[in-house]
Coordinates of C-alpha atoms in Angstrom, one line a residue:
X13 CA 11.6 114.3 162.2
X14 CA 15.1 113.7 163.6
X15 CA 17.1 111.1 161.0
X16 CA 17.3 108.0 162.6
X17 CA 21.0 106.8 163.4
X18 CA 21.2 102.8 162.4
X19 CA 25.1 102.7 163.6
X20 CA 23.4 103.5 167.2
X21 CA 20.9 101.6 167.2
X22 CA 23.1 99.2 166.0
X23 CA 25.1 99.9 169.4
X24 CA 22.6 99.9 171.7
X25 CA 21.5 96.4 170.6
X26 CA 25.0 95.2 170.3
X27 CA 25.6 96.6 174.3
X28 CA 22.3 95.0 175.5
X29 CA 23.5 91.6 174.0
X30 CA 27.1 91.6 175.2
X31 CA 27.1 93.4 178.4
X32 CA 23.9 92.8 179.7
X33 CA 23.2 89.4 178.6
X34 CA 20.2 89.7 176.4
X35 CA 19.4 87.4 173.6
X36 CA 20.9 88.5 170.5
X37 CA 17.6 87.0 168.3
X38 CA 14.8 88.6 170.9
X39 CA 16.5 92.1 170.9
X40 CA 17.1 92.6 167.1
X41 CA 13.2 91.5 166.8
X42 CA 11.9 93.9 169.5
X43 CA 14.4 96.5 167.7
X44 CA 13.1 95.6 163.9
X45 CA 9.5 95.6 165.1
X46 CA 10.2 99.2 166.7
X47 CA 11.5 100.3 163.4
X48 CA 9.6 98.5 161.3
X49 CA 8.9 101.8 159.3
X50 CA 12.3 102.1 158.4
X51 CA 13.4 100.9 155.0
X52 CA 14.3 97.8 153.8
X53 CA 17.6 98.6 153.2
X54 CA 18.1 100.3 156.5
X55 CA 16.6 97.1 158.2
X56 CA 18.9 95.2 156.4
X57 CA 22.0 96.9 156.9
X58 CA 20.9 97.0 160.6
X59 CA 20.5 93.3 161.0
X60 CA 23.9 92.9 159.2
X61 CA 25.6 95.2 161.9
X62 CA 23.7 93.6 164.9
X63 CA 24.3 90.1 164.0
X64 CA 27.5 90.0 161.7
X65 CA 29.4 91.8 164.8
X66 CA 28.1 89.4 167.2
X67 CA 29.0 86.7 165.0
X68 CA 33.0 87.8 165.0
X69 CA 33.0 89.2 168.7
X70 CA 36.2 86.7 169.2
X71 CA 37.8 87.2 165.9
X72 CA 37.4 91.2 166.1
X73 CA 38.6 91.4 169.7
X74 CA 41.7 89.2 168.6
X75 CA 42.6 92.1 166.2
X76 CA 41.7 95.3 168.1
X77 CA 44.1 93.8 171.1
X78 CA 46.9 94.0 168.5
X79 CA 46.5 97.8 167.6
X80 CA 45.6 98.9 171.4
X81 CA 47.4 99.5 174.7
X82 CA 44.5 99.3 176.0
X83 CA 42.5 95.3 175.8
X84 CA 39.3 95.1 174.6
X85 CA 38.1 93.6 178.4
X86 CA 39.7 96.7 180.1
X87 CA 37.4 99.3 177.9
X88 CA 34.5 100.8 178.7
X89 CA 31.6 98.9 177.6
X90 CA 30.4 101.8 175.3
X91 CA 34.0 101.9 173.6
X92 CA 34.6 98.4 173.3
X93 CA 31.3 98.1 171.2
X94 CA 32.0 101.2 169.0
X95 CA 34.9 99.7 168.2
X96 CA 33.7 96.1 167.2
X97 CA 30.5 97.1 165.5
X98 CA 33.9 99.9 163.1
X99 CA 35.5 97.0 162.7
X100 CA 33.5 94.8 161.4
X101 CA 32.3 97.3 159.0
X102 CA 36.2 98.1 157.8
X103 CA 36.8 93.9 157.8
X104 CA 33.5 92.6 156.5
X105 CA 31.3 95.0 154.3
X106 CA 32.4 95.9 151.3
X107 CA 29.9 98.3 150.7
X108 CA 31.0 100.8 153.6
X109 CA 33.7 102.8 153.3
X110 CA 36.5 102.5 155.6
X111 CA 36.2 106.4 155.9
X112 CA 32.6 106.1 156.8
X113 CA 33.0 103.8 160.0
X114 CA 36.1 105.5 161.0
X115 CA 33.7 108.7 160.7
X116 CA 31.2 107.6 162.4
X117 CA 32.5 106.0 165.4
X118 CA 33.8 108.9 166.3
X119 CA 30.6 110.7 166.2
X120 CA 29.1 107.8 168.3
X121 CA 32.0 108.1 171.0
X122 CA 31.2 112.0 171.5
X123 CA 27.4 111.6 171.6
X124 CA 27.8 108.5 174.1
X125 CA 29.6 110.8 176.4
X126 CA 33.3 110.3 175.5
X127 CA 34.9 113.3 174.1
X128 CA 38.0 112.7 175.6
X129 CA 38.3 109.2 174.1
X130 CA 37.7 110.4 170.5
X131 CA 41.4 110.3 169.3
X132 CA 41.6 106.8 170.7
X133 CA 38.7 105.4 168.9
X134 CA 40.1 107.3 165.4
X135 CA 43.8 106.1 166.3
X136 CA 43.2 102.5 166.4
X137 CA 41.0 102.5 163.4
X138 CA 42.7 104.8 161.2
X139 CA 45.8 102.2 162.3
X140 CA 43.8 99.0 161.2
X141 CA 42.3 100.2 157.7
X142 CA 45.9 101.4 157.1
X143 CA 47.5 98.1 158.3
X144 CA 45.0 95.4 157.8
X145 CA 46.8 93.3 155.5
X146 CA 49.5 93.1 158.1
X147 CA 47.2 91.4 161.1
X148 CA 48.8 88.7 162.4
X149 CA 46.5 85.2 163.0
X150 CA 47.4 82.2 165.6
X151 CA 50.1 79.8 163.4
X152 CA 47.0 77.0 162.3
X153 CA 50.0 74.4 162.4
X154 CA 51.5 74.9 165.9
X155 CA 48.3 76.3 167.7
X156 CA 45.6 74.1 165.8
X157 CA 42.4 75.1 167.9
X158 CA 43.2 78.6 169.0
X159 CA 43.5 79.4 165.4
X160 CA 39.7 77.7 164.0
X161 CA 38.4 80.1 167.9
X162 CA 39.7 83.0 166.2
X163 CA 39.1 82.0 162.3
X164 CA 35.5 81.3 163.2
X165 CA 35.2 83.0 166.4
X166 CA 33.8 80.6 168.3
X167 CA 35.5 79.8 172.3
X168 CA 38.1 77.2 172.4
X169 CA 36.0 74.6 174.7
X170 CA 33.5 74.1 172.0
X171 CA 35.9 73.7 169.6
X172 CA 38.1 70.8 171.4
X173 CA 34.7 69.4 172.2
X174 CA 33.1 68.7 168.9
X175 CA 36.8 67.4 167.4
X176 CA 36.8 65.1 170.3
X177 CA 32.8 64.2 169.9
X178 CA 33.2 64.1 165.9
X179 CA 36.7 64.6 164.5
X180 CA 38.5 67.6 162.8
X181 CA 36.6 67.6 159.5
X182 CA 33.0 67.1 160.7
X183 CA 33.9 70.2 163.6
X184 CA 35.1 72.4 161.1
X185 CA 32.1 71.8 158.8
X186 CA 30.3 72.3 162.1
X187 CA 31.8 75.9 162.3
X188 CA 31.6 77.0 159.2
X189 CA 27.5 77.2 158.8
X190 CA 27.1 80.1 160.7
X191 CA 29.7 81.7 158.0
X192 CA 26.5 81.6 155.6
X193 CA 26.1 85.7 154.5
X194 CA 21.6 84.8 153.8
X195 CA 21.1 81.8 155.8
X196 CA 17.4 82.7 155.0
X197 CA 14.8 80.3 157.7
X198 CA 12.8 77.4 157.1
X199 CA 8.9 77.8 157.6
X200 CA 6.6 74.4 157.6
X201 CA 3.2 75.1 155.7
X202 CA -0.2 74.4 156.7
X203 CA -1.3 72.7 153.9
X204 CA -4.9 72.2 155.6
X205 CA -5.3 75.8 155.1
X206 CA -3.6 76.2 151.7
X207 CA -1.7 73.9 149.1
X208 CA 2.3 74.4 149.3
X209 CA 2.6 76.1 146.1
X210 CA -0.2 78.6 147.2
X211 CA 1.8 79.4 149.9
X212 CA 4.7 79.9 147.4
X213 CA 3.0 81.9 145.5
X214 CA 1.6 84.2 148.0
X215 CA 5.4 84.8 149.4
X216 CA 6.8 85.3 146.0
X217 CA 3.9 88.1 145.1
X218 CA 5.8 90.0 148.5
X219 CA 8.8 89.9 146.7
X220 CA 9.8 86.9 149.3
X221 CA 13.0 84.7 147.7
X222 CA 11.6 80.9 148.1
X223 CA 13.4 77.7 147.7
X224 CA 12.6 74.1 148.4
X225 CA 14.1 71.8 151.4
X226 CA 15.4 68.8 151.1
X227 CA 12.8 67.8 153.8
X228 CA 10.0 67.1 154.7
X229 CA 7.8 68.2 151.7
X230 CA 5.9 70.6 153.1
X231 CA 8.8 73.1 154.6
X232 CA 9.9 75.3 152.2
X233 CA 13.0 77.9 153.0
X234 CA 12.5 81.8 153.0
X235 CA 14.6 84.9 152.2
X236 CA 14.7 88.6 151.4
X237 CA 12.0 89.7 153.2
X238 CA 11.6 92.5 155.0
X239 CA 9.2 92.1 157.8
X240 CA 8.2 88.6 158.9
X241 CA 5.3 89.9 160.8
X242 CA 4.6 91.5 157.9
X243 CA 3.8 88.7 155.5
X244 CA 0.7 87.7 154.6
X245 CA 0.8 83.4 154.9
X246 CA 2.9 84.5 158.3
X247 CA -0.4 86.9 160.2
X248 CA -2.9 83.9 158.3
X249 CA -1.1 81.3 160.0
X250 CA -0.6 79.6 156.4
X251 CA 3.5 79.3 157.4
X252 CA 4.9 78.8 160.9
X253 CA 8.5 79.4 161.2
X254 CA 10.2 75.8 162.6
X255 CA 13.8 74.2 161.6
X256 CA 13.3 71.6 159.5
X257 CA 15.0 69.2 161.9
X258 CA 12.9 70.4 165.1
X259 CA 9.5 69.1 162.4
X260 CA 10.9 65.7 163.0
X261 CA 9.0 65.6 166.2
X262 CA 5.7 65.7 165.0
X263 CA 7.1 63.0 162.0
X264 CA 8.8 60.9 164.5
X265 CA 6.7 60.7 167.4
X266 CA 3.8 58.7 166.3
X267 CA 0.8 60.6 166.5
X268 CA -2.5 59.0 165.7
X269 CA -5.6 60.6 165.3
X270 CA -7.3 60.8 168.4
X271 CA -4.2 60.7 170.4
X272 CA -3.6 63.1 173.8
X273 CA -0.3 64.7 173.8
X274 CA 1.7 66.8 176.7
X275 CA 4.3 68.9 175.4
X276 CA 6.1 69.7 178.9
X277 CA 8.6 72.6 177.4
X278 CA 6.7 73.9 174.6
X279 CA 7.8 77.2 173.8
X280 CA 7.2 78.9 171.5
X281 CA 4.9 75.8 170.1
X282 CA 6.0 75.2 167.2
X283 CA 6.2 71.2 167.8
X284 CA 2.8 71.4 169.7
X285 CA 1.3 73.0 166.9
X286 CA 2.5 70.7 164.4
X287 CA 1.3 68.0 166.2
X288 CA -2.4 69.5 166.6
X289 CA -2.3 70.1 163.1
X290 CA -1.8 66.2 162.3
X291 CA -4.0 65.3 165.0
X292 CA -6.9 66.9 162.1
X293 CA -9.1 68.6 164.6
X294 CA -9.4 64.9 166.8
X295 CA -7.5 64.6 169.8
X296 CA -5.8 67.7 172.4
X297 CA -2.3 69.2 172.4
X298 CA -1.7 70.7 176.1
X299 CA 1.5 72.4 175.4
X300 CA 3.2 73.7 178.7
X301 CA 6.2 75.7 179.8
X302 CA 7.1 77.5 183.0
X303 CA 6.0 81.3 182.9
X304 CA 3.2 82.9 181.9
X305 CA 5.3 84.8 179.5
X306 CA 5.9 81.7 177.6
X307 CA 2.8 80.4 177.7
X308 CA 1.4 84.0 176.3
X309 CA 4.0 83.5 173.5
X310 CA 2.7 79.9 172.7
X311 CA -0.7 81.3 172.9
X312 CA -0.3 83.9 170.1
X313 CA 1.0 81.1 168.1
X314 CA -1.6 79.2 168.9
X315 CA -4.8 81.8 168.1
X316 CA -3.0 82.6 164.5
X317 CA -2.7 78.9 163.4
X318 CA -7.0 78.7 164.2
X319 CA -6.3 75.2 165.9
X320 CA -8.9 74.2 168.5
X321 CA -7.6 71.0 169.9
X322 CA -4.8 72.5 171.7
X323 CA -4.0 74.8 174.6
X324 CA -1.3 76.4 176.6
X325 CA -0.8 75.9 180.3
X326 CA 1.3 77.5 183.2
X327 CA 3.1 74.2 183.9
X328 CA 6.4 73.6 185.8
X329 CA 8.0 70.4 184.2
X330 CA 9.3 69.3 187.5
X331 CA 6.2 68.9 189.1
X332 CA 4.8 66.2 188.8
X333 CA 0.6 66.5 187.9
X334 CA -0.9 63.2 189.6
X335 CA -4.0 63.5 187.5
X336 CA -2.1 63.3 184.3
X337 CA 0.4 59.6 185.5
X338 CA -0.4 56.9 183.1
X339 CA -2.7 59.4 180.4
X340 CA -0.5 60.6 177.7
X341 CA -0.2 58.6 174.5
X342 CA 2.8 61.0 173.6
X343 CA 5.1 62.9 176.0
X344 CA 7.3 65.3 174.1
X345 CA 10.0 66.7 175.9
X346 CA 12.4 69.2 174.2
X347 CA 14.4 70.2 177.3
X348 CA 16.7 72.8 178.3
X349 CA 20.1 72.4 176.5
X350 CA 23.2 74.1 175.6
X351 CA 21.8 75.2 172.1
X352 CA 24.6 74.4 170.2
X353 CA 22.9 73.6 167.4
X354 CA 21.6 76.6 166.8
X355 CA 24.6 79.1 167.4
X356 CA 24.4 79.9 163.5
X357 CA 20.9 81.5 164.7
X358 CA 21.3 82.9 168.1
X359 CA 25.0 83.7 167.6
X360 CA 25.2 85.0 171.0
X361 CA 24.9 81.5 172.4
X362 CA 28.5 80.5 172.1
X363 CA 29.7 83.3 174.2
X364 CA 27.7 82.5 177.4
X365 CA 27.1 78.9 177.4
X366 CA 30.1 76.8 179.9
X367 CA 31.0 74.0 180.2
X368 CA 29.9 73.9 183.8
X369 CA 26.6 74.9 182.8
X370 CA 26.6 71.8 180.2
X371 CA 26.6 70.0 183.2
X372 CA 24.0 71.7 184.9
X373 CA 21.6 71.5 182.0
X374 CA 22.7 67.5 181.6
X375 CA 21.7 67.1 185.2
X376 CA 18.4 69.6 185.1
X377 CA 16.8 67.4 181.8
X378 CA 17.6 64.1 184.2
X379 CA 15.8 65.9 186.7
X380 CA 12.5 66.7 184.0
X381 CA 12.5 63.6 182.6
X382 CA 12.4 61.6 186.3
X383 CA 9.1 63.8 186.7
X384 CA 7.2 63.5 182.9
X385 CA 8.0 59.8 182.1
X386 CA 5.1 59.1 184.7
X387 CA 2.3 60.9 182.3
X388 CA 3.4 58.1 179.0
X389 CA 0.6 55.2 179.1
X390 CA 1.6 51.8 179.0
X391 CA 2.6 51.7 175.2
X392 CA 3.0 55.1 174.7
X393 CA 5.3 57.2 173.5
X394 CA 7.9 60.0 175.4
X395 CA 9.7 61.5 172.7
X396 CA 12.9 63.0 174.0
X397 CA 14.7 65.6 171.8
X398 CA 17.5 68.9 172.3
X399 CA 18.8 71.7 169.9
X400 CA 22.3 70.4 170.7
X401 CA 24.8 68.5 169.6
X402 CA 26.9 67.6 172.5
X403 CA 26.5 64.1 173.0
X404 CA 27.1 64.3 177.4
X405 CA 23.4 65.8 177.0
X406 CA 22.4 63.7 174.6
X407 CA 23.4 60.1 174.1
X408 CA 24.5 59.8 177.7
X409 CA 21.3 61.0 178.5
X410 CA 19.6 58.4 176.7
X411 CA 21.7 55.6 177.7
X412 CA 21.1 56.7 181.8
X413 CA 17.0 57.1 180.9
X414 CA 16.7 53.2 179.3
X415 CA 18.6 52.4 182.4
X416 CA 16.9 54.1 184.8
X417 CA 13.3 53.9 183.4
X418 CA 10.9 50.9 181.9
X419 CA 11.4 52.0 178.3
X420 CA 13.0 50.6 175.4
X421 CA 14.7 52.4 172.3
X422 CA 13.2 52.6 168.9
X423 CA 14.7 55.3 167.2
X424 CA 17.4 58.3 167.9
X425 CA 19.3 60.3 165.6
X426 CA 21.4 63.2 165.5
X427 CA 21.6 65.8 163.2
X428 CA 24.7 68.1 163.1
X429 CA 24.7 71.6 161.7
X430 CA 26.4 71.9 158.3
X431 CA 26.6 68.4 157.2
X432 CA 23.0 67.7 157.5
X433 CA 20.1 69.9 156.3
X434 CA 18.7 72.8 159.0
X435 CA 20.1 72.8 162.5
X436 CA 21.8 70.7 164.9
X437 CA 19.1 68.5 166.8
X438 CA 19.0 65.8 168.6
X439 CA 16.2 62.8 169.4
X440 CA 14.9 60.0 170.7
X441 CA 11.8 58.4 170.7
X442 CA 11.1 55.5 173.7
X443 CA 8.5 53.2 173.8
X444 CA 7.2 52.5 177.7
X445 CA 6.9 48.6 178.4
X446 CA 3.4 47.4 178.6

């Protein structure tokens, strides 16, 4: 059997990401499902390449421009990559030697097809492990927000945005949770199926590292496993992976037993499911989204958790379905955003989101929410909510709704990533006139 080459794999995923604009999060879990035979270790050390060079894309590209005549966006897209995924091994993991990825990405640059560009890959990297206590970094004083783009990597725009939204200290603190080496994942519990510490125990027996949130009480926070797929209270549908902050929905919204609830952008269900769950087997979830792919993704979810009072649907949220106006005692729309609440996660985010498509997106939720506000009963509820924290999609939002639409305001909040618990979320909950 021919020895399977993690630095390549590695590249591959890193080249699907970057230059071909794949989700970082969906290609290293088609990739770790491929491999899943692999061992732990190697998983792990793949994961770490995959997401630790994403993570410093800015910051590594800063330095390689230094020690090449050549910039980073002039290279070919194979050599560009070899070089960021050696250097963040020479930077960031101690346990490779600089040797090694020097080594290595030379091998990788003759079996890609570049021969010729072998000395150029060894030059500049032999250069850096030699001079890497020399690198020079923006001045912090004199060029304030270049240096925290570089420091964290993260582009400049989003930077200026959140000091101007929330000031230099919270933006910093903002920046800095993605920094996290096991930010491990939250998972909420079905504790109709099995008590919390059941659950626990079940994950610890897999060698799982388990630790309590700080809320609600039945979410607990997982680490060190191999294989999520692979755990037991995972394939029972005993543990649904959810951000603590994205539960709020289903604590927030009001749901009553008996109560019908359309969840207009419900992928990949995890609010939907949560609310069946409280429903207790009264009431119906429909939980929509746009393609059928989607909707097969909800439904997988779906079939593990055993629920029965919910199902998915091919659904475009901005068409309007006349037999649903005036029906819903809960709307939950969690639309399309700029997911900058969840860069620590999906670290590729940051890279292609715009400012111009901010706008777009702002304008695009105005657009679903003109369409689903029709389904809320008198009295009922349309609970509005985003995995962002930029308040032109959020609070302005809001603000042009209760203006446009008879609702009134009973509860929002806004929870930003590294000063509160979990991810950065948004939500508000709206109460339609009678």
């Amino acid at each position: 059997m021919t020895k399977i080459n993690i630095r390549e794999i590695a590249l591959l995923s890193i080249i699907e990401i970057m230059e071909k604009g794949k989700m970082s999060h969906l290609v290293l879990a088609q990739v770790l499902k491929k491999y899943q035979y692999l061992e732990k270790q190697d998983r792990a050390f793949l994961s770490r390449l995959v997401e630790g060079t994403i993570e410093r894309i800015i910051t590594l590209d800063y330095i390689l421009n230094q020690f090449s005549s050549v910039p980073t966006e002039k290279m070919k897209p194979v050599i560009r990559n070899i070089l960021r995924l050696s250097l963040y091994q020479i930077l960031y993991m101690d346990g490779v030697p600089e040797s090694a990825a020097c080594n290595e990405a030379v091998k990788l640059a003759e079996k890609k097809g570049f021969k010729n560009l072998k000395g150029f890959v060894n030059g500049i990297l032999r250069t850096i492990e030699r001079r890497k206590d020399s690198i020079q970094y923006p001045d912090e004083k004199k060029e304030g927000t270049w240096y925290l783009s570089v420091f964290y990597s993260t582009p400049e725009w989003i930077i200026k945005q959140w000091i101007e939204q929330y000031g230099i200290e919270k933006a910093r603190k903002m920046l800095e949770v993605s920094y996290k080496e096991e930010r491990g994942i939250s998972v909420r519990c079905n504790i109709e199926k099995r008590t919390k510490e059941e659950i626990r125990q079940m994950l610890e027996k897999e060698g799982v590292v388990v630790e309590e949130c700080s809320y609600p009480d039945y979410a607990l926070r997982i680490s060190g496993y191999d294989y999520l797929e692979g755990l037991e209270a995972f394939r029972e549908g005993f543990i649904s992976v959810q951000d603590i902050n994205s539960m709020m929905a289903a604590e927030k919204c009001g749901v009553k037993k008996g109560d019908f609830v359309l969840d207009v952008c419900a992928a990949p269900g995890g609010k939907s499911i949560h609310i069946a769950e409280k429903l207790n087997a009264t009431g119906h979830v429909e939980a929509r989204d746009l393609s059928k792919n989607k909707v097969n993704f909800i439904q997988e979810n779906i079939e593990r958790s055993g629920l029965k009072n919910i199902e998915a649907v091919v659904q475009d949220a901005l068409i309007l379905t006349k037999k649903d106006e005036n029906r819903a005692d809960i709307v939950i729309a969690d639309l399309p955003c700029s997911g900058l609440g969840v860069i620590g996660k999906k670290n590729d985010l940051k890279y292609k989101m715009t400012e111009e498509t901010q706008k777009e997106l702002k304008q695009l939720q105005q657009k679903i929410l003109s369409v689903v506000w029709r389904y809320v009963k008198k009295g009922g509820i349309l609970f509005y909510s985003t995995c962002t924290v930029n308040k032109k999609e959020n609070e302005e939002n809001t603000e042009w709704f209760l203006k446009e639409y008879p609702f009134e305001l009973e509860e929002s909040r806004t929870f930003l990533q590294g000063i509160d618990d979990g991810d950065g979320f948004y939500f508000a909950r709206f109460r339609k006139k009678e």
